[in-house]
Every structure is written in C-alpha cells, then in structure tokens.
CSV table of C-alpha atoms in Angstrom, one decimal:
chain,number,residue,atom,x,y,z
A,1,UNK,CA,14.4,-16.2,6.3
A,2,UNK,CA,15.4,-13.9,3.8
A,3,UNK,CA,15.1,-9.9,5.1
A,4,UNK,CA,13.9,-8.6,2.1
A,5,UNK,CA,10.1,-8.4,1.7
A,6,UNK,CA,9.5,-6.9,-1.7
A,7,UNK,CA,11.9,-6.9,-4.3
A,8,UNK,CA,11.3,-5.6,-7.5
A,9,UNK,CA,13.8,-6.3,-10.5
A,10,UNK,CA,14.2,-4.6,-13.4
A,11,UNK,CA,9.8,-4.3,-13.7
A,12,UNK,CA,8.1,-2.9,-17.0
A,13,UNK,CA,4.7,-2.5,-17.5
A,14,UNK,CA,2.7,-0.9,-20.3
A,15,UNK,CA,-0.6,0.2,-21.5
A,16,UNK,CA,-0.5,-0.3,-24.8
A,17,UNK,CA,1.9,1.5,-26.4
A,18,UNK,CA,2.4,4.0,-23.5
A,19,UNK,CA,5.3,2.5,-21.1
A,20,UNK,CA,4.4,3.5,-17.6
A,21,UNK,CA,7.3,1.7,-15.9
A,22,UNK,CA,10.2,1.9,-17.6
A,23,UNK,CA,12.2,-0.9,-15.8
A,24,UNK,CA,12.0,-0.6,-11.9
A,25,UNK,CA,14.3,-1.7,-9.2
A,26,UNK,CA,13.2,-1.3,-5.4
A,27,UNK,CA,14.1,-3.4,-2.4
A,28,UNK,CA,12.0,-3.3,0.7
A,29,UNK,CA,13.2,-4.5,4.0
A,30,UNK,CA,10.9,-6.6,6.1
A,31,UNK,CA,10.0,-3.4,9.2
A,32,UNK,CA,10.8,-0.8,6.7
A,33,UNK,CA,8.4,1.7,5.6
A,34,UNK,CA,9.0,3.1,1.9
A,35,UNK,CA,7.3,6.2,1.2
A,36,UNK,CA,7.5,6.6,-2.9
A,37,UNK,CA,7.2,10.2,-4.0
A,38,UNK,CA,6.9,12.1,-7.9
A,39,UNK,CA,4.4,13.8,-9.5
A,40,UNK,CA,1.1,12.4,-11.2
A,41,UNK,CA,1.7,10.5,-13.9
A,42,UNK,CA,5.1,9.1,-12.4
A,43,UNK,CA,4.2,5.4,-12.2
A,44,UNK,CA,4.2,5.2,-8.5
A,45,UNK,CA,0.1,4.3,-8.4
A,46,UNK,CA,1.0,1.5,-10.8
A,47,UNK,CA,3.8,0.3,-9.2
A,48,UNK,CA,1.9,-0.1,-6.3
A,49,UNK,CA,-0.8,-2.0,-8.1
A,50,UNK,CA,1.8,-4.5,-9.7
A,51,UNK,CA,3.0,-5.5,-6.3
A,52,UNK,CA,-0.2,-7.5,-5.4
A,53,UNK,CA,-1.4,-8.5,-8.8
A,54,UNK,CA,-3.9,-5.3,-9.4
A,55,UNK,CA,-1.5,-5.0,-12.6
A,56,UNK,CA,0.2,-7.5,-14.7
A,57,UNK,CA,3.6,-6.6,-15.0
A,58,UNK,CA,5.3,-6.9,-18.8
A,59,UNK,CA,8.7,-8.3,-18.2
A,60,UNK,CA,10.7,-8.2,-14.7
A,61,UNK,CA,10.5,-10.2,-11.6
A,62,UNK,CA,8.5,-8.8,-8.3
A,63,UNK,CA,8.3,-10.6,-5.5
A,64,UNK,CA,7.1,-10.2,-2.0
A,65,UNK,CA,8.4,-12.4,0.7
A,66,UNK,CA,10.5,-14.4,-1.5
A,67,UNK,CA,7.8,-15.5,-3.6
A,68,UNK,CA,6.7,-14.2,-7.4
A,69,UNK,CA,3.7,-11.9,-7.4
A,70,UNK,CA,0.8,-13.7,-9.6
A,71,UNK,CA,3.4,-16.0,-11.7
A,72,UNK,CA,5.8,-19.0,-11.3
A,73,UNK,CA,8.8,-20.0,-12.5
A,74,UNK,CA,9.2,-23.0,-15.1
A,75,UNK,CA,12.6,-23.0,-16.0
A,76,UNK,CA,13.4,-19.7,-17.2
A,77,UNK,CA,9.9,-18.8,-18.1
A,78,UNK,CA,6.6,-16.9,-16.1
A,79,UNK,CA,3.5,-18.4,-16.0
A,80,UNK,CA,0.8,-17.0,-14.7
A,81,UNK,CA,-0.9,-18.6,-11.1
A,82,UNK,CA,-4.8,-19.4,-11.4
A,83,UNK,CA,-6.7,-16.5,-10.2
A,84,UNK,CA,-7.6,-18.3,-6.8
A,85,UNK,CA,-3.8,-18.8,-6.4
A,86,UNK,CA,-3.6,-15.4,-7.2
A,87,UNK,CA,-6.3,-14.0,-4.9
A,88,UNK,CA,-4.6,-16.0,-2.0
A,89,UNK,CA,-1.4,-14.3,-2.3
A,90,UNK,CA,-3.4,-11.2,-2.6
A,91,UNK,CA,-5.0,-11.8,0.4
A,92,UNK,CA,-1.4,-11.7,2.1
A,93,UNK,CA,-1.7,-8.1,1.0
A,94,UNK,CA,-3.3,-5.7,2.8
A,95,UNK,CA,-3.8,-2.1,0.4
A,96,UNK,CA,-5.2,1.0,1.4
A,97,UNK,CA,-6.7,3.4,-1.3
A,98,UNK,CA,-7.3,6.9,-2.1
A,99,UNK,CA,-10.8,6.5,-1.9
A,100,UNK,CA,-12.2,4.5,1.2
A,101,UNK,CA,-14.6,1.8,-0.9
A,102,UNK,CA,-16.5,0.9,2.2
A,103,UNK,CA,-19.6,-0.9,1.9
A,104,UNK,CA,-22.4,1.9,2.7
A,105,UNK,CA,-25.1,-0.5,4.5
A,106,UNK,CA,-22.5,-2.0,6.4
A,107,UNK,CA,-21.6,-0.5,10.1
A,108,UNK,CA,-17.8,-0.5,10.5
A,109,UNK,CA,-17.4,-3.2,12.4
A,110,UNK,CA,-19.2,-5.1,9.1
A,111,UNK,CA,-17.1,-3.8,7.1
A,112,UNK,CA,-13.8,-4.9,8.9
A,113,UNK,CA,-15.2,-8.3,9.8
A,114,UNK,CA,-16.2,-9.8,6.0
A,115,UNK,CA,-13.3,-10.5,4.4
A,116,UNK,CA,-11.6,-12.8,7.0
A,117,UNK,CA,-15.0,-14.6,7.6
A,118,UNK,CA,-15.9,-15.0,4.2
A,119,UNK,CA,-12.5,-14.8,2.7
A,120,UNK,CA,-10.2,-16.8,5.5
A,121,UNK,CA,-12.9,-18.8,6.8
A,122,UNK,CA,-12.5,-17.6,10.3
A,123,UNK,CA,-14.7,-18.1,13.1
A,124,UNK,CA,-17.8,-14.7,12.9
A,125,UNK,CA,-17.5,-14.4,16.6
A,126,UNK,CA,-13.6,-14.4,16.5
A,127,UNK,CA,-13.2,-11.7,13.6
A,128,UNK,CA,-15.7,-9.4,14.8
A,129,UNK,CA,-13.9,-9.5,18.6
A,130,UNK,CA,-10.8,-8.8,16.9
A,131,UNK,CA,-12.6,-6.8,14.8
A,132,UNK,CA,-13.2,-4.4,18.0
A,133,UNK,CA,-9.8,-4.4,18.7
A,134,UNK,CA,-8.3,-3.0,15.3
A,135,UNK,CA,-10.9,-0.4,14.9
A,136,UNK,CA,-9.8,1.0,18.6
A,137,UNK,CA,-6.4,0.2,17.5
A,138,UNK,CA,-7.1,3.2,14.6
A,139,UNK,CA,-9.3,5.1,17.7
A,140,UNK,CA,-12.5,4.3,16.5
A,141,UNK,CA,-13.5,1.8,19.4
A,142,UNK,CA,-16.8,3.9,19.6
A,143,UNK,CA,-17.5,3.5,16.5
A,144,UNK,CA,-18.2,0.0,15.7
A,145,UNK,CA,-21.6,-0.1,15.3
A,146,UNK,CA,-21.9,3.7,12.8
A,147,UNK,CA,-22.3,3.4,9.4
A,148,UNK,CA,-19.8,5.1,6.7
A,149,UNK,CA,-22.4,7.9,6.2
A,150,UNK,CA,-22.2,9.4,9.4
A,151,UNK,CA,-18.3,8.8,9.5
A,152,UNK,CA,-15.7,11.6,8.4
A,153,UNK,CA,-13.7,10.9,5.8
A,154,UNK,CA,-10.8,10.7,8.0
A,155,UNK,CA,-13.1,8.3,10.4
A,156,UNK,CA,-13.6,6.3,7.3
A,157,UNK,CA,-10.2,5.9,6.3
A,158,UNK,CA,-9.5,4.6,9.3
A,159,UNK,CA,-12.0,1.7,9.0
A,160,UNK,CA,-10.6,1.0,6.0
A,161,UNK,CA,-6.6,0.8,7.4
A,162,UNK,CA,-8.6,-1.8,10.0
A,163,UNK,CA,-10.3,-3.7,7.4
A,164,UNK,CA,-6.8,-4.5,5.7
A,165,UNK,CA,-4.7,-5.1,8.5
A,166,UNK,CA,-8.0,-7.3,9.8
A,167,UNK,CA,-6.7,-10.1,7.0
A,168,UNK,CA,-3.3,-10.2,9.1
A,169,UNK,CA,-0.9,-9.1,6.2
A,170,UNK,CA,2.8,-9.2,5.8
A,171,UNK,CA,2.6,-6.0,3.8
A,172,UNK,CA,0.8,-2.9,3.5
A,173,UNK,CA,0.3,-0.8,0.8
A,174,UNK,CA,-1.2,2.9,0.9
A,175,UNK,CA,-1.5,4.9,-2.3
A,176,UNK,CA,-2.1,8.2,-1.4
A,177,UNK,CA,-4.4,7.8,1.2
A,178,UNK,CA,-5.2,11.1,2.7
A,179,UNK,CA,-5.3,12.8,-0.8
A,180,UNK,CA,-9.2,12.9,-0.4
A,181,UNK,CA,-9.3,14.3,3.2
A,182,UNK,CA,-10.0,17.9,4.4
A,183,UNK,CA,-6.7,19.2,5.6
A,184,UNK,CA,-8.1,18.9,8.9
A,185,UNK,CA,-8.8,15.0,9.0
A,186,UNK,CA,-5.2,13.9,7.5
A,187,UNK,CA,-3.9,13.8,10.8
A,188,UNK,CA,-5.6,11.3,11.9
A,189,UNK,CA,-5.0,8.8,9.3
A,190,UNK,CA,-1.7,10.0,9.7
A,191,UNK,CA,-1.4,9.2,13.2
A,192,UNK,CA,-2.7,6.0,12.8
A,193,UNK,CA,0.0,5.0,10.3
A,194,UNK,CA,2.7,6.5,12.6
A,195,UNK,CA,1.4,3.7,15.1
A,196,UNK,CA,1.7,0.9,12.1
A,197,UNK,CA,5.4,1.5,11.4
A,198,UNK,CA,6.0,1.8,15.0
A,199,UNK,CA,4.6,-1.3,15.6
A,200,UNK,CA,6.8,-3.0,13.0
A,201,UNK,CA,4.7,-3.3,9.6
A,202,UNK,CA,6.7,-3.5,6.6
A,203,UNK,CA,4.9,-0.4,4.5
A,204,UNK,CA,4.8,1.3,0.8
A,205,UNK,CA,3.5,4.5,0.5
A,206,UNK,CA,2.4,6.5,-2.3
A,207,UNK,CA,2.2,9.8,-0.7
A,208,UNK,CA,2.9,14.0,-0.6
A,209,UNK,CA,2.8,14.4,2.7
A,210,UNK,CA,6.4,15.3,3.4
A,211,UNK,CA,6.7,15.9,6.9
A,212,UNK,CA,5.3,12.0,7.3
A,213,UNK,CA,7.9,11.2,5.3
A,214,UNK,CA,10.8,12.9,6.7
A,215,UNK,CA,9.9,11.1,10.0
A,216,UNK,CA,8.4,7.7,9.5
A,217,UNK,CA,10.3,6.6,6.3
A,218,UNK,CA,13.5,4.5,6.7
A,219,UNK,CA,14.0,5.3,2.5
A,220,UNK,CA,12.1,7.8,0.1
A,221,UNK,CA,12.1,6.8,-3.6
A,222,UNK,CA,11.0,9.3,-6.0
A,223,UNK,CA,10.1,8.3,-9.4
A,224,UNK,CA,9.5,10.5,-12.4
A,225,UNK,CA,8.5,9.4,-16.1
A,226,UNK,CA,8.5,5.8,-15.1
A,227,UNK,CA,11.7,5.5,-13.6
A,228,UNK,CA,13.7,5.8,-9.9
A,229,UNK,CA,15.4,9.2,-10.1
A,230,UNK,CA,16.8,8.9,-6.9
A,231,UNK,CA,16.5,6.9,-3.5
A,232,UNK,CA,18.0,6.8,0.1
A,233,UNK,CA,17.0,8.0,3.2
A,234,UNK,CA,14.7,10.8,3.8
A,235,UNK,CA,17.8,13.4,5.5
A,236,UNK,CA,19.3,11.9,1.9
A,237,UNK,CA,16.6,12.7,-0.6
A,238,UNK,CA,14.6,15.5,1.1
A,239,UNK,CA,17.2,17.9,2.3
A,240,UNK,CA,20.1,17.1,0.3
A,241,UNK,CA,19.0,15.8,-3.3
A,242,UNK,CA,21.4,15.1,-6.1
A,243,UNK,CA,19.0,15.5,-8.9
A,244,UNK,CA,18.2,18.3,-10.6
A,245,UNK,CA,14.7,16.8,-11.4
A,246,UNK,CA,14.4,15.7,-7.4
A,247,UNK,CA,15.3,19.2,-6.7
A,248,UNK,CA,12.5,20.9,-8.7
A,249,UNK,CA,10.0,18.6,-7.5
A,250,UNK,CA,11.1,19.0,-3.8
A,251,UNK,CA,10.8,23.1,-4.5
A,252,UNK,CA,7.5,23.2,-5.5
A,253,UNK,CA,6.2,20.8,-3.0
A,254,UNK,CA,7.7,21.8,0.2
C-alpha cells in the first residue's frame, strides 16, 4: 500500500480565461495533516475543491489513494467517470466548509445520520448509534436531539465535522472552517480537529489560524497567485521563511 494519500501533479485549472491554478504539485502522506496557507484569491479554496471532484481540473493528474479523482486512464488519455462513479469516490471524502450547510428541520443527530443511510445504505438503527458516538466524539453528546437554530456556530460546526467523518472517510478536507465563528467559538472547532489528527486522520486544511498550524501540521504549504511559493514543515515555513512573498504574508498575519 502506497503511503501517499493525495498527490497532486503538475494540476491547472481555469475559469475561463482567468488561470486559478497555475500548475500544482503537493504530496500528502497518509496520517499527515497539511494545513495550506495564502491570501484570498490564492487558489487554495479551489484546490481543495479539485481534490474530490467539486472542480474539474484542466490538465494534471490528482489522485487520492492511488486512484484518479473523477477520471480514468485510457492509454495516455483522461476520461471522465459517470457522475455515480464520481459521487462514490466522493463519498470517500469527507469535506468541511466555511459555512456549516446543515439542514435546519433536522436535529443533529438527523443531520449526521442521512447520508450513510441514504447514501451507504446502512442500517438507521446502526448510523444513528454511531451517530451518538461521533457527535460526543466533537463534545456534543447532549446535543443530539437540538436543532441547528438553537446551536452556536461553533456547536454547529461541530455537527458538521461529525456528519463527514459519519461516512467513514480516508480523507478530510476543511476549507477555512472557523472563518465564520466569533473569536470565541473557534476553539472549539479547533479542539476538535486537534483530536482528528491525533487520532490519525490524513487532513488538508485551508486555514489562518496560525498557532493550529504551527502545532498540528506535519507541513504548511502556502500558495500565492495560483502557485506553491514555498512548503515544509511549520518550524520551516513559519519561523524561518525563504521567500520574500512568504515573509510579507507571514508579517501581516501573525
């Protein structure tokens, strides 16, 4: 079994004329956590987006698990999978957004439960059991039965970290996931993802939150303009950075 989880190869992508990723090349280890820094506009969102199919990528190779992401090979030519092939690898995929997305008339519990029954088939009483366990996993085993309305943001956030790692996936993607907390609530969610790399989940993060960085990422990448400026590990990038761009960045962020 091959130790690299995602690998991405030499990935373009474009929106019309505008070229948002301007050929990328990142290798995540399988247990690594990758937290991917740069200002707006950097590509990292999109990059993020490519890796489970969100996004079609222009020209490149990205795979996760040893396995193209939305395309096989014929010869030496893509071709895109069926959208229900595509959806299943998806699936594999658990992604955490900026904004919660939680189904309002649903109680948490709902809300963790629906894609692996509906989704993966699996048996209600099962999913909602384990269910119980991931949302006090993220400390909201008193919770279960509240709806998003009379959760915090933070509280929400949480549900939603459940409801993805509910499908079981071999990767986890977070882009920017506390930017729409209070200051006081990103701890929390923080906290919670601590527990995930502890625990051995393989991890991309799109975030600013330095200090989680420092401790919790095994490399930082920061991108700017569409391209990796510079990569390593965080005592690398964040204290001693050899660009001049990664420098400026760092300065007004820190």
């Amino acid at each position: 079994m091959s130790d690299t989880m995602v690998l991405a190869e030499g990935v373009h992508k474009r929106f019309g004329r505008l070229e948002v990723l301007k050929g990328i090349n990142i290798s995540v280890r399988r247990g690594e956590v990758m937290c991917l820094l740069g200002p707006s506009g950097s590509g990292k969102s999109t990059f993020l987006r490519c890796i489970n199919h969100l996004e079609e990528i222009n020209s490149g190779r990205l795979s996760v698990d040893g396995e193209l992401v939305g395309y096989k090979l014929r010869g030496d030519k893509l071709y895109e999978l069926h959208e229900r092939d595509v959806c299943a690898k998806r699936a594999e995929i658990g992604m955490v957004f900026q904004h919660f997305n939680l189904f309002p008339h649903m109680t948490a519990l709902d809300n963790v439960t629906l894609a692996p029954v509906r989704v993966k088939g699996e048996n209600r009483q099962q999913a909602r059991e384990r269910g119980r366990e991931l949302l006090a996993r993220v400390g909201l085993g008193d919770k279960i039965d509240v709806y998003p309305v009379a959760l915090s943001g933070g509280q929400q956030q949480r549900v939603a970290i459940a409801r993805a790692l509910a499908m079981e996936p071999k990767l986890m993607l977070f882009d920017e996931p506390t930017s729409a907390l209070d200051p006081e609530l990103v701890g929390d969610v923080l906290d919670a993802m601590r527990q995930l790399a502890r625990d051995g989940m393989t991890m991309i993060v799109v975030t600013h939150e330095m200090g989680f960085a420092r401790e919790v990422a095994d490399q930082v990448v920061f991108m700017d303009d569409g391209v990796v400026v510079e990569a390593g590990q965080p005592s690398q990038v964040l204290q001693n950075p050899q660009h001049e761009r990664t420098k400026t960045f760092l300065s007004k962020v820190l």
